[in-house]
């Protein structure tokens, strides 16, 4: 097979499964916005992924607009990037079906996100939750995306996307889908839960105290950091001193990501500081960064028709890329149109 060169193109998405968290901001949105202008960027509100667990219909519509507002408020320019919600471009679901027939059950059984989300309840969760990685592969490969910025938790799904692309190319003896690169960089690719430094912060996590929501007010942010789990020690002289201190490591990483610096630089400033000094400084920093974005989200949410217009326009532009790629896929597979 000759090696096709694919035009650099970024795709990523966020589920409207609740309010956006600091993890989504630092691990996803902020980095997505940073890639704008470097190459073609396509960002999605992945509503079809959200319904893999029950979503109240009214809340889903609200959360979809709110995730869109989060992207826009954080600096996504809808003329520079394509911004849309997934269900508006039906080709995602169509390509996912093809990939359901390419991916192997054994591959799905290895997905740690399914194990984490299904827990002991695996027999009772939706089939969609199990097949989720196949839809995610379709989201990415429908645009022949070459780069996918994600948090550390999604690395395995992007690797599976590469496996699906390779198996498709191999089975049909064609170099059609690219091998997508997961882009996982910076100090906040895995922001941890504030009450348990071994678990990821998630919008669907059980307790509100374990996460900072992008729309929390200043008092709430201060309270959550103050009550966040830490330890008995002061901050060390070097980053190596944070080893085996997951909560301390997390708070330093959050500080570094919010201030666009490195954990080393944060430690250089705060070596020897106790939590009574560090936590209020972190809360002030988080409020200074999040409040303007949250205010802008409130302003955008006052005009839902404008958000819908932006999403519909983005969907038209997304479809223009997706439709020919799906049509070629059908032709390769031998499906008459
Ligand atoms: P849910 O609990 O519903 O799965 P979530 O908070 O995990 O929600 P997703 O919509 O699943 O959010 O993920 C959107 C993006 O945010 C992905 O790129 C994911 O890797 C990233 N992300 C999610 N949580 C974190 C986190 N704690 N740290 C860094 N990145 C994160
Ligand atoms: Mg998630």
CSV table of C-alpha atoms and ligand atoms in Angstrom, one decimal:
chain,number,residue,atom,x,y,z
A,1,UNK,CA,0.0,0.0,0.0
A,2,UNK,CA,1.3,3.5,-0.8
A,3,UNK,CA,1.3,5.8,2.2
A,4,UNK,CA,-1.3,8.6,1.7
A,5,UNK,CA,-0.5,11.9,3.2
A,6,UNK,CA,-3.5,13.4,5.0
A,7,UNK,CA,-4.0,17.2,5.5
A,8,UNK,CA,-3.4,18.1,9.2
A,9,UNK,CA,-6.8,18.4,10.8
A,10,UNK,CA,-7.9,18.5,14.5
A,11,UNK,CA,-11.1,17.0,15.8
A,12,UNK,CA,-12.3,16.7,19.4
A,13,UNK,CA,-15.5,16.7,21.4
A,14,UNK,CA,-17.1,17.1,24.8
A,15,UNK,CA,-20.2,15.3,26.1
A,16,UNK,CA,-23.2,17.5,27.3
A,17,UNK,CA,-23.6,15.1,30.2
A,18,UNK,CA,-23.6,17.9,32.9
A,19,UNK,CA,-21.9,21.2,33.6
A,20,UNK,CA,-18.4,21.7,32.5
A,21,UNK,CA,-15.6,21.2,35.0
A,22,UNK,CA,-12.1,22.6,35.6
A,23,UNK,CA,-10.9,19.3,34.2
A,24,UNK,CA,-12.8,19.9,30.9
A,25,UNK,CA,-11.4,23.4,30.8
A,26,UNK,CA,-7.8,22.7,31.4
A,27,UNK,CA,-7.6,19.2,29.8
A,28,UNK,CA,-9.7,20.0,26.8
A,29,UNK,CA,-11.2,23.4,26.0
A,30,UNK,CA,-8.2,25.6,26.8
A,31,UNK,CA,-6.0,23.3,24.7
A,32,UNK,CA,-8.5,23.1,21.8
A,33,UNK,CA,-8.6,26.9,21.6
A,34,UNK,CA,-4.8,27.0,21.6
A,35,UNK,CA,-4.7,24.8,18.5
A,36,UNK,CA,-6.9,27.2,16.6
A,37,UNK,CA,-5.0,28.8,13.7
A,38,UNK,CA,-2.3,26.2,13.7
A,39,UNK,CA,-4.3,23.8,11.5
A,40,UNK,CA,-8.0,23.2,10.6
A,41,UNK,CA,-9.9,22.7,13.8
A,42,UNK,CA,-13.3,20.9,14.2
A,43,UNK,CA,-14.9,20.8,17.7
A,44,UNK,CA,-18.0,19.0,18.6
A,45,UNK,CA,-20.6,18.8,21.4
A,46,UNK,CA,-21.1,15.0,21.3
A,47,UNK,CA,-24.7,14.7,22.3
A,48,UNK,CA,-25.0,11.1,21.0
A,49,UNK,CA,-22.3,10.1,23.4
A,50,UNK,CA,-24.2,11.8,26.3
A,51,UNK,CA,-27.3,9.6,25.9
A,52,UNK,CA,-25.2,6.4,26.5
A,53,UNK,CA,-26.4,7.1,30.0
A,54,UNK,CA,-29.9,8.5,30.8
A,55,UNK,CA,-30.3,12.2,30.1
A,56,UNK,CA,-33.4,14.2,30.8
A,57,UNK,CA,-34.4,15.6,27.4
A,58,UNK,CA,-34.8,19.2,28.6
A,59,UNK,CA,-31.5,19.1,30.5
A,60,UNK,CA,-29.7,17.6,27.5
A,61,UNK,CA,-30.8,20.4,25.2
A,62,UNK,CA,-29.7,22.9,27.9
A,63,UNK,CA,-26.4,21.2,28.5
A,64,UNK,CA,-25.7,21.0,24.7
A,65,UNK,CA,-26.0,24.8,24.4
A,66,UNK,CA,-24.0,25.3,27.6
A,67,UNK,CA,-21.1,23.2,26.4
A,68,UNK,CA,-21.2,25.3,23.1
A,69,UNK,CA,-21.3,28.4,25.3
A,70,UNK,CA,-18.2,27.1,27.2
A,71,UNK,CA,-16.2,26.7,24.0
A,72,UNK,CA,-17.2,30.1,22.7
A,73,UNK,CA,-16.6,31.9,26.0
A,74,UNK,CA,-13.1,30.4,26.3
A,75,UNK,CA,-12.1,31.8,23.0
A,76,UNK,CA,-13.3,29.4,20.3
A,77,UNK,CA,-13.9,31.5,17.2
A,78,UNK,CA,-16.7,29.8,15.2
A,79,UNK,CA,-15.5,31.4,11.9
A,80,UNK,CA,-12.0,30.0,12.4
A,81,UNK,CA,-13.1,26.6,13.8
A,82,UNK,CA,-16.1,24.4,13.0
A,83,UNK,CA,-18.3,24.1,16.1
A,84,UNK,CA,-21.4,21.9,16.0
A,85,UNK,CA,-23.4,19.3,17.8
A,86,UNK,CA,-22.9,15.7,16.7
A,87,UNK,CA,-26.5,14.6,16.1
A,88,UNK,CA,-26.9,17.3,13.5
A,89,UNK,CA,-24.5,15.4,11.2
A,90,UNK,CA,-26.0,12.0,10.7
A,91,UNK,CA,-22.9,10.6,9.1
A,92,UNK,CA,-21.4,10.1,12.6
A,93,UNK,CA,-24.0,7.5,13.4
A,94,UNK,CA,-23.7,5.9,10.0
A,95,UNK,CA,-19.9,5.5,10.0
A,96,UNK,CA,-20.2,4.2,13.6
A,97,UNK,CA,-22.3,1.3,12.3
A,98,UNK,CA,-19.6,0.4,9.8
A,99,UNK,CA,-17.0,0.5,12.6
A,100,UNK,CA,-19.2,-1.7,14.8
A,101,UNK,CA,-18.6,-4.3,12.1
A,102,UNK,CA,-14.9,-3.6,12.0
A,103,UNK,CA,-14.1,-3.4,15.7
A,104,UNK,CA,-13.8,-6.7,17.6
A,105,UNK,CA,-15.7,-7.5,20.9
A,106,UNK,CA,-12.3,-8.4,22.5
A,107,UNK,CA,-11.1,-4.8,21.8
A,108,UNK,CA,-14.2,-3.3,23.5
A,109,UNK,CA,-13.7,-5.6,26.5
A,110,UNK,CA,-10.3,-4.0,27.2
A,111,UNK,CA,-11.7,-0.4,27.4
A,112,UNK,CA,-11.1,0.8,30.9
A,113,UNK,CA,-13.7,3.7,30.7
A,114,UNK,CA,-16.5,1.1,30.2
A,115,UNK,CA,-15.3,-0.9,33.2
A,116,UNK,CA,-15.1,2.3,35.3
A,117,UNK,CA,-18.5,3.6,34.2
A,118,UNK,CA,-20.4,0.3,34.2
A,119,UNK,CA,-18.8,-0.9,37.5
A,120,UNK,CA,-20.5,-3.9,39.0
A,121,UNK,CA,-23.6,-3.0,36.9
A,122,UNK,CA,-22.3,-4.1,33.5
A,123,UNK,CA,-25.4,-6.2,32.6
A,124,UNK,CA,-27.7,-3.3,33.2
A,125,UNK,CA,-26.0,-0.4,31.3
A,126,UNK,CA,-26.9,0.5,27.7
A,127,UNK,CA,-25.4,-1.2,24.7
A,128,UNK,CA,-24.5,2.3,23.5
A,129,UNK,CA,-22.1,2.7,26.5
A,130,UNK,CA,-20.3,-0.4,25.4
A,131,UNK,CA,-20.2,0.6,21.8
A,132,UNK,CA,-19.2,4.2,22.6
A,133,UNK,CA,-15.5,3.8,21.4
A,134,UNK,CA,-16.7,2.8,18.0
A,135,UNK,CA,-18.8,6.0,17.7
A,136,UNK,CA,-15.8,8.0,18.9
A,137,UNK,CA,-13.6,6.4,16.2
A,138,UNK,CA,-16.3,7.5,13.6
A,139,UNK,CA,-16.4,11.1,15.0
A,140,UNK,CA,-12.6,11.3,14.4
A,141,UNK,CA,-12.2,9.4,11.1
A,142,UNK,CA,-15.3,10.9,9.4
A,143,UNK,CA,-13.1,14.0,9.0
A,144,UNK,CA,-9.8,12.1,8.4
A,145,UNK,CA,-8.6,13.9,11.5
A,146,UNK,CA,-4.9,13.5,12.1
A,147,UNK,CA,-4.7,15.1,15.6
A,148,UNK,CA,-7.0,14.6,18.5
A,149,UNK,CA,-6.4,16.7,21.6
A,150,UNK,CA,-7.8,14.9,24.6
A,151,UNK,CA,-7.2,14.3,28.3
A,152,UNK,CA,-5.2,11.3,29.5
A,153,UNK,CA,-8.5,9.4,30.1
A,154,UNK,CA,-9.3,9.3,26.4
A,155,UNK,CA,-5.9,8.0,25.3
A,156,UNK,CA,-7.1,4.4,25.1
A,157,UNK,CA,-10.0,5.3,22.9
A,158,UNK,CA,-7.8,7.2,20.4
A,159,UNK,CA,-5.5,4.2,20.3
A,160,UNK,CA,-8.6,2.1,19.5
A,161,UNK,CA,-9.5,4.5,16.7
A,162,UNK,CA,-6.0,3.8,15.2
A,163,UNK,CA,-6.7,0.0,15.5
A,164,UNK,CA,-10.1,0.5,13.7
A,165,UNK,CA,-8.5,2.6,11.0
A,166,UNK,CA,-5.7,0.0,10.5
A,167,UNK,CA,-8.1,-2.9,10.4
A,168,UNK,CA,-10.4,-1.2,7.9
A,169,UNK,CA,-7.5,-0.3,5.7
A,170,UNK,CA,-6.1,-3.8,5.9
A,171,UNK,CA,-9.4,-5.6,5.3
A,172,UNK,CA,-10.3,-3.5,2.3
A,173,UNK,CA,-6.7,-3.3,1.0
A,174,UNK,CA,-6.8,0.5,0.8
A,175,UNK,CA,-5.0,3.4,2.6
A,176,UNK,CA,-8.2,5.3,3.3
A,177,UNK,CA,-8.3,6.3,7.0
A,178,UNK,CA,-5.3,8.1,8.7
A,179,UNK,CA,-3.6,6.9,11.9
A,180,UNK,CA,-4.7,9.6,14.2
A,181,UNK,CA,-2.3,11.0,16.8
A,182,UNK,CA,-3.6,11.6,20.3
A,183,UNK,CA,-2.3,15.0,21.5
A,184,UNK,CA,-2.0,14.8,25.3
A,185,UNK,CA,0.3,17.6,26.6
A,186,UNK,CA,0.7,20.2,29.3
A,187,UNK,CA,0.4,19.9,33.1
A,188,UNK,CA,-3.3,19.3,33.3
A,189,UNK,CA,-4.1,16.2,31.1
A,190,UNK,CA,-5.5,14.5,34.1
A,191,UNK,CA,-7.1,16.8,36.7
A,192,UNK,CA,-7.9,14.8,39.7
A,193,UNK,CA,-11.0,14.7,42.0
A,194,UNK,CA,-10.6,17.2,44.9
A,195,UNK,CA,-11.6,14.6,47.5
A,196,UNK,CA,-9.6,11.7,46.1
A,197,UNK,CA,-6.4,12.3,44.3
A,198,UNK,CA,-6.4,8.9,42.7
A,199,UNK,CA,-9.6,9.5,40.8
A,200,UNK,CA,-10.2,11.8,37.8
A,201,UNK,CA,-12.4,14.9,38.2
A,202,UNK,CA,-15.6,14.3,36.1
A,203,UNK,CA,-18.7,16.3,35.4
A,204,UNK,CA,-20.8,13.2,36.1
A,205,UNK,CA,-19.0,12.5,39.4
A,206,UNK,CA,-21.2,11.8,42.5
A,207,UNK,CA,-20.4,14.8,44.7
A,208,UNK,CA,-20.3,18.4,43.7
A,209,UNK,CA,-17.5,19.0,46.3
A,210,UNK,CA,-15.1,16.8,44.3
A,211,UNK,CA,-15.0,19.1,41.3
A,212,UNK,CA,-14.8,22.8,40.4
A,213,UNK,CA,-17.5,23.7,37.9
A,214,UNK,CA,-16.7,26.4,35.3
A,215,UNK,CA,-19.8,28.3,36.5
A,216,UNK,CA,-19.1,28.0,40.3
A,217,UNK,CA,-19.0,31.4,42.0
A,218,UNK,CA,-16.0,32.8,43.8
A,219,UNK,CA,-17.2,31.7,47.3
A,220,UNK,CA,-17.9,28.2,46.1
A,221,UNK,CA,-14.5,27.8,44.4
A,222,UNK,CA,-12.7,29.1,47.6
A,223,UNK,CA,-14.8,26.7,49.7
A,224,UNK,CA,-14.1,23.7,47.5
A,225,UNK,CA,-10.3,24.3,47.4
A,226,UNK,CA,-10.3,24.9,51.2
A,227,UNK,CA,-12.0,21.6,51.8
A,228,UNK,CA,-10.1,19.7,49.2
A,229,UNK,CA,-8.1,16.8,50.4
A,230,UNK,CA,-4.4,17.5,50.9
A,231,UNK,CA,-1.8,16.2,53.4
A,232,UNK,CA,0.2,17.2,56.5
A,233,UNK,CA,3.3,18.3,54.7
A,234,UNK,CA,4.4,21.7,53.4
A,235,UNK,CA,5.1,22.0,49.6
A,236,UNK,CA,8.5,20.5,48.8
A,237,UNK,CA,11.7,22.1,47.4
A,238,UNK,CA,11.4,20.2,44.1
A,239,UNK,CA,8.6,18.5,42.0
A,240,UNK,CA,10.2,15.1,42.9
A,241,UNK,CA,9.1,15.7,46.4
A,242,UNK,CA,5.4,15.5,45.2
A,243,UNK,CA,5.9,11.8,44.5
A,244,UNK,CA,3.3,9.7,46.4
A,245,UNK,CA,1.4,12.8,47.3
A,246,UNK,CA,-1.4,12.6,44.6
A,247,UNK,CA,-3.5,15.4,46.1
A,248,UNK,CA,-0.6,17.8,46.5
A,249,UNK,CA,0.6,17.0,43.0
A,250,UNK,CA,-2.9,17.7,41.6
A,251,UNK,CA,-3.2,21.1,43.3
A,252,UNK,CA,0.3,22.1,42.0
A,253,UNK,CA,-0.6,20.9,38.5
A,254,UNK,CA,-3.8,22.9,38.5
A,255,UNK,CA,-2.0,26.0,39.6
A,256,UNK,CA,0.6,25.5,36.8
A,257,UNK,CA,-2.0,25.0,34.1
A,258,UNK,CA,-4.1,28.0,35.2
A,259,UNK,CA,-1.1,30.2,35.2
A,260,UNK,CA,0.4,28.8,32.0
A,261,UNK,CA,3.6,27.8,33.7
A,262,UNK,CA,5.2,24.5,34.8
A,263,UNK,CA,4.9,22.6,38.1
A,264,UNK,CA,8.6,23.3,38.6
A,265,UNK,CA,8.0,27.0,38.4
A,266,UNK,CA,5.1,26.8,40.9
A,267,UNK,CA,7.2,24.8,43.4
A,268,UNK,CA,10.0,27.3,43.0
A,269,UNK,CA,7.6,30.0,44.2
A,270,UNK,CA,5.9,28.0,46.9
A,271,UNK,CA,8.6,25.7,48.4
A,272,UNK,CA,8.0,25.4,52.1
A,273,UNK,CA,4.5,27.0,51.9
A,274,UNK,CA,1.7,25.3,53.9
A,275,UNK,CA,-1.8,24.7,52.6
A,276,UNK,CA,-3.1,27.7,54.5
A,277,UNK,CA,-1.1,29.8,52.1
A,278,UNK,CA,-1.3,27.8,48.9
A,279,UNK,CA,-5.0,26.9,48.8
A,280,UNK,CA,-6.2,30.5,49.0
A,281,UNK,CA,-3.7,31.6,46.3
A,282,UNK,CA,-4.9,28.7,44.1
A,283,UNK,CA,-8.6,29.7,44.7
A,284,UNK,CA,-7.8,33.4,43.8
A,285,UNK,CA,-6.1,32.3,40.6
A,286,UNK,CA,-8.9,30.0,39.6
A,287,UNK,CA,-11.5,32.7,40.2
A,288,UNK,CA,-9.5,35.2,38.2
A,289,UNK,CA,-9.3,32.8,35.2
A,290,UNK,CA,-12.8,31.3,35.4
A,291,UNK,CA,-15.0,34.3,36.3
A,292,UNK,CA,-14.7,36.1,33.0
A,293,UNK,CA,-15.4,32.9,31.1
A,294,UNK,CA,-18.4,32.1,33.3
A,295,UNK,CA,-19.7,35.6,32.9
A,296,UNK,CA,-19.4,35.3,29.1
A,297,UNK,CA,-21.2,31.9,29.3
A,298,UNK,CA,-24.1,33.6,31.1
A,299,UNK,CA,-24.3,36.3,28.5
A,300,UNK,CA,-24.3,33.8,25.6
A,301,UNK,CA,-26.9,31.6,27.3
A,302,UNK,CA,-29.3,34.6,27.3
A,303,UNK,CA,-29.5,34.2,23.5
A,304,UNK,CA,-30.0,30.5,22.8
A,305,UNK,CA,-31.1,31.2,19.3
A,306,UNK,CA,-27.7,32.6,18.5
A,307,UNK,CA,-26.0,29.5,19.9
A,308,UNK,CA,-28.3,27.4,17.8
A,309,UNK,CA,-27.5,29.4,14.7
A,310,UNK,CA,-23.7,28.9,15.3
A,311,UNK,CA,-24.2,25.1,15.8
A,312,UNK,CA,-26.4,24.8,12.7
A,313,UNK,CA,-23.8,26.7,10.6
A,314,UNK,CA,-21.0,24.6,12.0
A,315,UNK,CA,-23.0,21.4,11.1
A,316,UNK,CA,-23.4,22.5,7.5
A,317,UNK,CA,-19.7,23.0,7.2
A,318,UNK,CA,-18.9,19.7,9.0
A,319,UNK,CA,-21.3,17.8,6.7
A,320,UNK,CA,-19.6,19.2,3.7
A,321,UNK,CA,-16.4,17.4,4.8
A,322,UNK,CA,-18.1,14.3,6.2
A,323,UNK,CA,-20.5,13.4,3.5
A,324,UNK,CA,-18.0,12.7,0.7
A,325,UNK,CA,-15.8,10.6,3.2
A,326,UNK,CA,-18.8,8.5,4.2
A,327,UNK,CA,-19.9,8.1,0.6
A,328,UNK,CA,-16.4,6.8,-0.3
A,329,UNK,CA,-16.5,4.5,2.7
A,330,UNK,CA,-19.8,3.0,1.5
A,331,UNK,CA,-18.3,2.5,-1.9
A,332,UNK,CA,-15.2,0.8,-0.5
A,333,UNK,CA,-17.4,-1.5,1.5
A,334,UNK,CA,-19.6,-2.3,-1.5
A,335,UNK,CA,-22.8,-0.7,-0.3
A,336,UNK,CA,-25.0,0.4,-3.2
A,337,UNK,CA,-26.2,4.0,-2.9
B,1,LIG,P1,-18.3,12.4,32.1
B,1,LIG,O1,-18.2,12.3,33.6
B,1,LIG,O2,-19.7,12.5,31.7
B,1,LIG,O3,-17.6,11.3,31.3
B,1,LIG,P2,-16.1,14.2,31.7
B,1,LIG,O4,-15.9,15.3,32.7
B,1,LIG,O5,-15.2,13.0,31.8
B,1,LIG,O6,-17.6,13.8,31.7
B,1,LIG,P3,-16.0,14.2,28.8
B,1,LIG,O7,-17.1,14.8,28.0
B,1,LIG,O8,-16.1,12.7,29.0
B,1,LIG,O9,-16.0,14.9,30.3
B,1,LIG,O10,-14.6,14.5,28.2
B,1,LIG,C1,-14.4,15.7,27.4
B,1,LIG,C2,-12.9,16.0,27.3
B,1,LIG,O11,-12.4,16.5,28.6
B,1,LIG,C3,-12.1,14.8,26.9
B,1,LIG,O12,-11.0,15.3,26.1
B,1,LIG,C4,-11.5,14.4,28.2
B,1,LIG,O13,-10.2,13.7,28.1
B,1,LIG,C5,-11.3,15.7,29.0
B,1,LIG,N1,-11.3,15.6,30.4
B,1,LIG,C6,-12.4,15.1,31.1
B,1,LIG,N2,-12.1,15.1,32.4
B,1,LIG,C7,-10.8,15.5,32.5
B,1,LIG,C8,-9.9,15.7,33.6
B,1,LIG,N3,-10.3,15.5,34.8
B,1,LIG,N4,-8.7,16.2,33.3
B,1,LIG,C9,-8.3,16.5,32.1
B,1,LIG,N5,-9.1,16.3,31.0
B,1,LIG,C10,-10.3,15.8,31.2
B,2,LIG,MG1,-15.6,11.3,30.5
